[in-house]
C-alpha positions as a printed NumPy array, in Angstrom:
array([[161.403,  20.477, 172.364],
       [162.214,  24.114, 173.035],
       [163.344,  23.267, 176.564],
       [165.569,  20.423, 175.413],
       [167.086,  22.561, 172.675],
       [168.22 ,  25.393, 174.947],
       [171.611,  23.818, 175.56 ],
       [172.209,  23.571, 171.785],
       [171.483,  27.195, 170.9  ],
       [175.11 ,  27.824, 169.895],
       [176.065,  24.511, 168.31 ],
       [172.753,  23.533, 166.664],
       [170.337,  26.479, 166.675],
       [167.931,  24.736, 164.258],
       [166.829,  22.432, 167.11 ],
       [165.06 ,  25.452, 168.625],
       [164.341,  27.403, 165.438],
       [161.903,  24.952, 163.844],
       [159.801,  24.184, 166.982],
       [159.709,  27.908, 167.722],
       [158.586,  28.706, 164.183],
       [155.845,  26.084, 164.411],
       [154.579,  27.628, 167.668],
       [154.563,  31.126, 166.151],
       [152.617,  29.94 , 163.093],
       [150.122,  28.045, 165.275],
       [149.446,  31.074, 167.486],
       [149.188,  33.345, 164.452],
       [146.704,  30.994, 162.799],
       [144.49 ,  30.857, 165.91 ],
       [144.631,  34.659, 166.211],
       [143.579,  35.125, 162.577],
       [140.696,  32.681, 163.035],
       [139.484,  34.484, 166.173],
       [139.73 ,  37.872, 164.434],
       [137.717,  36.526, 161.498],
       [135.087,  35.15 , 163.879],
       [134.875,  38.453, 165.76 ],
       [134.459,  40.291, 162.459],
       [131.572,  38.029, 161.499],
       [129.849,  38.862, 164.776],
       [129.924,  42.59 , 164.013],
       [130.271,  45.244, 166.71 ],
       [127.986,  43.39 , 169.146],
       [131.03 ,  41.606, 170.627],
       [133.106,  44.707, 171.423],
       [133.566,  45.358, 175.164],
       [132.226,  48.918, 174.946],
       [129.02 ,  47.793, 173.235],
       [128.568,  44.902, 175.658],
       [128.887,  47.252, 178.645],
       [126.511,  49.769, 177.095],
       [123.942,  47.089, 176.276],
       [124.008,  45.617, 179.806],
       [123.879,  49.098, 181.349],
       [120.717,  49.828, 179.356],
       [119.198,  46.583, 180.62 ],
       [120.095,  47.534, 184.209],
       [118.443,  50.934, 183.769],
       [115.363,  49.313, 182.22 ],
       [115.164,  46.994, 185.243],
       [115.08 ,  50.036, 187.53 ],
       [118.681,  49.94 , 188.777],
       [120.854,  53.037, 188.989],
       [117.962,  55.5  , 189.048],
       [118.254,  58.676, 191.097],
       [116.558,  59.132, 194.461],
       [116.187,  62.107, 196.803],
       [118.371,  60.606, 199.527],
       [121.287,  59.975, 197.141],
       [120.9  ,  62.574, 194.406],
       [123.878,  63.494, 192.272],
       [123.946,  66.853, 190.528],
       [124.918,  67.348, 186.893],
       [128.42 ,  68.551, 187.729],
       [129.257,  65.241, 189.398],
       [128.971,  66.43 , 193.005],
       [126.808,  64.573, 195.502],
       [124.558,  66.285, 198.024],
       [125.251,  63.545, 200.556],
       [129.04 ,  63.651, 200.167],
       [130.533,  65.696, 202.986],
       [133.906,  67.411, 202.663],
       [135.447,  64.585, 204.712],
       [134.114,  61.912, 202.347],
       [136.78 ,  60.044, 200.369],
       [134.387,  57.702, 198.575],
       [130.674,  58.042, 197.793],
       [128.95 ,  55.096, 196.114],
       [125.497,  55.967, 194.808],
       [122.93 ,  53.579, 193.295],
       [125.631,  51.181, 192.121],
       [124.398,  48.22 , 190.079],
       [126.518,  45.659, 188.24 ],
       [125.195,  43.069, 185.824],
       [126.261,  40.428, 183.321],
       [124.528,  39.047, 180.282],
       [123.699,  35.347, 180.329],
       [124.097,  33.104, 177.288],
       [120.381,  33.397, 176.541],
       [120.578,  37.21 , 176.605],
       [118.876,  37.67 , 179.965],
       [120.317,  39.937, 182.656],
       [122.098,  38.631, 185.753],
       [122.433,  41.384, 188.365],
       [125.17 ,  40.791, 190.978],
       [125.179,  44.225, 192.685],
       [121.869,  46.032, 193.206],
       [121.522,  49.718, 194.172],
       [124.408,  49.844, 196.663],
       [124.858,  53.146, 198.537],
       [127.469,  54.067, 201.145],
       [129.928,  56.825, 202.061],
       [133.458,  56.332, 203.377],
       [135.151,  59.202, 205.212],
       [138.834,  60.014, 205.714],
       [140.33 ,  57.957, 208.535],
       [137.321,  55.627, 208.635],
       [137.376,  51.823, 208.413],
       [134.291,  50.18 , 206.926],
       [133.828,  46.431, 206.632],
       [131.701,  44.74 , 203.987],
       [130.63 ,  41.233, 205.018],
       [128.446,  38.589, 203.462],
       [128.435,  35.088, 202.114],
       [130.288,  34.127, 198.941],
       [128.506,  35.556, 195.918],
       [126.844,  38.357, 197.875],
       [128.507,  41.073, 195.758],
       [131.321,  42.188, 198.089],
       [134.234,  41.79 , 195.684],
       [132.247,  43.074, 192.696],
       [131.59 ,  46.27 , 194.64 ],
       [135.312,  46.665, 195.338],
       [136.277,  45.95 , 191.72 ],
       [133.743,  48.562, 190.598],
       [135.4  ,  51.188, 192.789],
       [138.833,  50.322, 191.36 ],
       [137.543,  50.268, 187.785],
       [138.623,  46.642, 187.441],
       [135.353,  45.056, 186.356],
       [135.672,  42.647, 183.401],
       [134.816,  43.941, 179.951],
       [131.667,  41.811, 179.927],
       [130.156,  43.653, 182.917],
       [127.659,  46.494, 182.72 ],
       [127.424,  49.088, 185.49 ],
       [125.155,  51.988, 186.415],
       [125.186,  54.548, 189.237],
       [127.96 ,  56.81 , 190.511],
       [131.281,  56.112, 192.254],
       [132.623,  59.453, 193.45 ],
       [136.27 ,  59.482, 194.551],
       [137.888,  62.525, 196.139],
       [141.066,  63.765, 194.494],
       [143.075,  66.975, 194.824],
       [140.82 ,  68.475, 192.139],
       [137.593,  67.398, 193.878],
       [135.163,  64.531, 193.371],
       [135.73 ,  62.366, 190.288],
       [133.241,  59.801, 188.972],
       [135.253,  56.607, 188.516],
       [132.671,  55.192, 186.108],
       [133.195,  58.143, 183.745],
       [137.011,  57.939, 183.727],
       [139.006,  56.658, 180.769],
       [141.443,  53.774, 181.152],
       [144.358,  56.216, 181.215],
       [142.721,  58.318, 183.932],
       [141.955,  55.193, 185.979],
       [145.584,  54.088, 185.697],
       [146.653,  57.377, 187.307],
       [144.041,  57.133, 190.071],
       [145.131,  53.611, 190.984],
       [148.064,  53.818, 193.328],
       [148.031,  57.608, 193.57 ],
       [144.51 ,  58.056, 195.015],
       [143.252,  54.514, 195.621],
       [144.948,  51.148, 195.982],
       [143.852,  47.569, 196.532],
       [145.351,  44.543, 198.289],
       [143.982,  41.238, 197.047],
       [143.477,  37.938, 198.829],
       [146.288,  35.893, 197.29 ],
       [149.56 ,  37.771, 196.658],
       [150.96 ,  34.989, 194.464],
       [148.302,  35.759, 191.86 ],
       [148.892,  39.525, 192.168],
       [152.69 ,  39.571, 192.137],
       [154.623,  38.644, 188.999],
       [156.242,  35.269, 189.869],
       [159.224,  35.851, 187.549],
       [160.07 ,  39.444, 188.487],
       [162.139,  40.584, 191.529],
       [160.172,  42.423, 194.208],
       [162.262,  45.567, 193.779],
       [161.407,  45.831, 190.104],
       [157.703,  45.303, 190.795],
       [157.691,  48.009, 193.449],
       [159.605,  50.359, 191.153],
       [156.862,  49.944, 188.545],
       [154.436,  51.761, 190.855],
       [156.702,  54.831, 190.807],
       [157.413,  54.812, 187.075],
       [153.817,  53.959, 186.106],
       [152.526,  57.015, 187.936],
       [155.343,  59.183, 186.544],
       [157.11 ,  59.736, 189.841],
       [160.516,  60.912, 188.59 ],
       [163.137,  60.329, 191.28 ],
       [166.901,  59.723, 191.11 ],
       [167.846,  56.054, 191.362],
       [169.321,  56.464, 194.841],
       [166.173,  58.135, 196.113],
       [164.037,  55.442, 194.494],
       [165.983,  52.714, 196.276],
       [165.638,  54.546, 199.596],
       [161.909,  54.966, 199.065],
       [161.462,  51.268, 198.328],
       [163.514,  50.276, 201.382],
       [161.524,  52.682, 203.595],
       [158.274,  51.195, 202.293],
       [159.431,  47.698, 203.26 ],
       [160.589,  48.87 , 206.674],
       [157.18 ,  50.467, 207.247],
       [155.535,  47.062, 206.842],
       [158.147,  45.523, 209.193],
       [160.262,  43.783, 206.548],
       [163.777,  44.537, 207.756],
       [165.837,  42.491, 205.262],
       [165.222,  45.073, 202.577],
       [168.129,  44.237, 200.251],
       [167.335,  40.523, 200.196],
       [163.615,  41.05 , 199.672],
       [164.122,  43.567, 196.86 ],
       [166.312,  40.992, 195.074],
       [163.964,  38.065, 195.727],
       [161.176,  36.746, 193.516],
       [157.818,  36.018, 195.225],
       [158.367,  32.254, 195.6  ],
       [161.404,  32.949, 197.82 ],
       [159.222,  34.723, 200.414],
       [156.728,  33.356, 202.907],
       [152.989,  33.992, 202.608],
       [153.066,  36.668, 205.296],
       [156.057,  38.39 , 203.683],
       [154.344,  38.42 , 200.286],
       [151.218,  39.984, 201.775],
       [153.336,  42.636, 203.504],
       [155.014,  43.355, 200.153],
       [151.57 ,  43.827, 198.597],
       [150.67 ,  46.297, 201.363],
       [153.98 ,  48.129, 200.845],
       [153.277,  48.479, 197.102],
       [149.752,  49.725, 197.805],
       [151.035,  52.291, 200.325],
       [153.969,  53.463, 198.215],
       [152.216,  56.592, 196.899],
       [150.163,  57.238, 200.057],
       [146.659,  56.724, 198.615],
       [143.581,  58.294, 200.205],
       [141.637,  55.011, 199.9  ],
       [142.891,  51.491, 200.601],
       [140.672,  48.545, 199.636],
       [141.447,  45.198, 201.254],
       [139.758,  42.178, 199.661],
       [140.08 ,  39.167, 201.997],
       [143.718,  40.069, 202.804],
       [144.125,  37.549, 205.636],
       [142.081,  34.552, 204.465],
       [145.056,  32.586, 203.119],
       [147.227,  33.225, 206.217],
       [147.659,  31.267, 209.43 ],
       [146.287,  32.734, 212.664],
       [149.581,  34.169, 213.958],
       [150.517,  35.774, 210.622],
       [146.961,  37.091, 210.241],
       [147.134,  38.856, 213.611],
       [150.416,  40.488, 212.622],
       [148.965,  41.738, 209.321],
       [145.871,  43.137, 211.069],
       [147.988,  45.002, 213.623],
       [150.11 ,  46.406, 210.794],
       [147.042,  47.613, 208.886],
       [145.658,  49.339, 211.962],
       [148.968,  51.127, 212.576],
       [149.284,  52.267, 208.943],
       [145.712,  53.55 , 208.866],
       [146.175,  55.556, 212.04 ],
       [149.548,  56.882, 210.874],
       [148.419,  58.083, 207.434],
       [144.724,  58.761, 208.089],
       [143.566,  56.966, 204.955],
       [140.093,  55.53 , 204.459],
       [139.934,  51.721, 204.514],
       [137.332,  49.479, 202.87 ],
       [137.779,  45.992, 204.357],
       [136.037,  43.11 , 202.576],
       [135.835,  39.752, 204.303],
       [133.604,  36.844, 205.22 ],
       [135.532,  36.453, 208.497],
       [133.242,  38.278, 210.908],
       [135.683,  38.071, 213.816],
       [138.323,  39.902, 211.768],
       [135.856,  42.601, 210.663],
       [134.676,  43.079, 214.254],
       [138.247,  43.658, 215.349],
       [139.469,  46.053, 212.67 ],
       [136.378,  48.01 , 211.514],
       [134.192,  50.68 , 213.089],
       [131.204,  50.423, 210.746],
       [129.86 ,  47.365, 208.921],
       [127.801,  46.827, 205.761],
       [126.09 ,  43.439, 205.444],
       [125.473,  42.296, 201.856],
       [123.23 ,  39.529, 200.61 ],
       [122.27 ,  38.775, 196.996],
       [123.845,  42.027, 195.808],
       [121.985,  44.239, 198.293],
       [123.123,  45.988, 201.464],
       [120.611,  44.469, 203.888],
       [121.914,  46.177, 207.033],
       [124.348,  48.92 , 207.99 ],
       [125.555,  50.065, 211.395],
       [128.367,  50.294, 213.896],
       [130.217,  47.171, 214.965],
       [128.273,  47.127, 218.234],
       [124.905,  47.497, 216.482],
       [125.618,  44.758, 213.942],
       [127.159,  42.21 , 216.298],
       [125.107,  42.824, 219.432],
       [121.716,  43.918, 218.095],
       [121.302,  42.758, 214.469],
       [118.014,  43.551, 212.756],
       [118.139,  41.767, 209.37 ],
       [117.567,  38.016, 209.145],
       [120.63 ,  37.667, 206.906],
       [122.82 ,  39.308, 209.551],
       [121.495,  37.005, 212.27 ],
       [122.232,  34.001, 210.071],
       [125.814,  35.179, 209.511],
       [126.323,  35.664, 213.233],
       [124.986,  32.182, 213.959],
       [127.583,  30.77 , 211.57 ],
       [130.265,  32.535, 213.632],
       [129.414,  30.658, 216.819],
       [131.851,  27.894, 217.71 ],
       [134.116,  28.472, 214.702],
       [137.255,  29.445, 216.612],
       [140.134,  27.582, 214.99 ],
       [141.678,  26.484, 218.284],
       [138.399,  24.889, 219.399],
       [138.289,  22.677, 216.308],
       [141.893,  21.474, 216.605],
       [141.414,  18.301, 218.639],
       [142.068,  14.619, 217.951],
       [142.209,  11.352, 219.824],
       [145.615,  10.34 , 221.247],
       [145.425,   6.992, 219.426],
       [144.373,   8.487, 216.083],
       [146.251,   6.966, 213.106],
       [148.89 ,   9.042, 211.333],
       [147.683,  10.404, 207.99 ],
       [150.827,  12.225, 206.857],
       [154.406,  11.93 , 208.049],
       [157.279,  14.135, 206.815],
       [160.971,  13.512, 207.591],
       [164.207,  15.189, 206.447],
       [162.462,  17.565, 204.029],
       [164.691,  20.088, 202.242],
       [163.639,  22.769, 199.737],
       [166.091,  24.5  , 197.4  ],
       [165.867,  27.192, 194.753],
       [168.133,  27.635, 191.769],
       [170.675,  25.012, 190.717],
       [171.564,  23.626, 194.141]])
């Protein structure tokens, strides 16, 4: 009704007014009911109390306790964090509370160090805890998650424990010190907002005060750095007007805009075709070498990790079951889980699977297809 009434806003505004009023009242009523329900539940449903309760359960289960090899002193420094370390993860455990009140632990005592200029890959099957580890580092865990341990991130002022930062402090760290590129750019980019405006948000959000002309130049330079040469068109475009590879390059440009020390890549090439994927991987390698940032690459595509990373962590059931150089992991694996992953890699080259009989029936046929945007 609202959609149909748009053309009558001037001549008959009541055609939109009454449906709109009904929607407002309906949403308000649902909100009041949910607030009343939350009040009846007491403070047990607040995110802070949920996190604290799950964290206590993790500690009671033995997760997040200190050990000699990964001790953290009271001032937040870590004895195993060298001056070149950008990220130190110590005894990280992440858990959720099931409906029956029991604890479900998805990340269990994870420890690793990432140095400046280093590329580490985290591999494992779906549900092994890879993405949860990355979200913990970025401070993007859901409110219903509990977490213990330390995540030490190097800033200009020294090491900062991400888990002890407020939401405002985390907002400053994201983009300025660490950035993340997700798997599907269409779910990360605002589908209704031009690319230029979305990129400009990174500058204004982190209080980078630049004249408008200098802002525009900085945005154009960022696009050129990721090999997007039609800068004016792309800055004016909304995400649906770009290809999948272009959208992923835009995501990389946004992440690199403030030159972060740490770049986290969560399955950045999974949704891309082979040719586009190779181009994105080459771009990432060039940017990492150029700016010397630390890269945490998360993927279940072992061939991609073998190509781009120098050190690999293998995760299974929330644990790191094996750690080593690319050569050690791929040529001389020790853990049974690693050997199983490598066996799954055999014979999975995409080109080998693309074969069909000459007389195979046609399943889909497309002719004279045209796609338009706007009112054309």
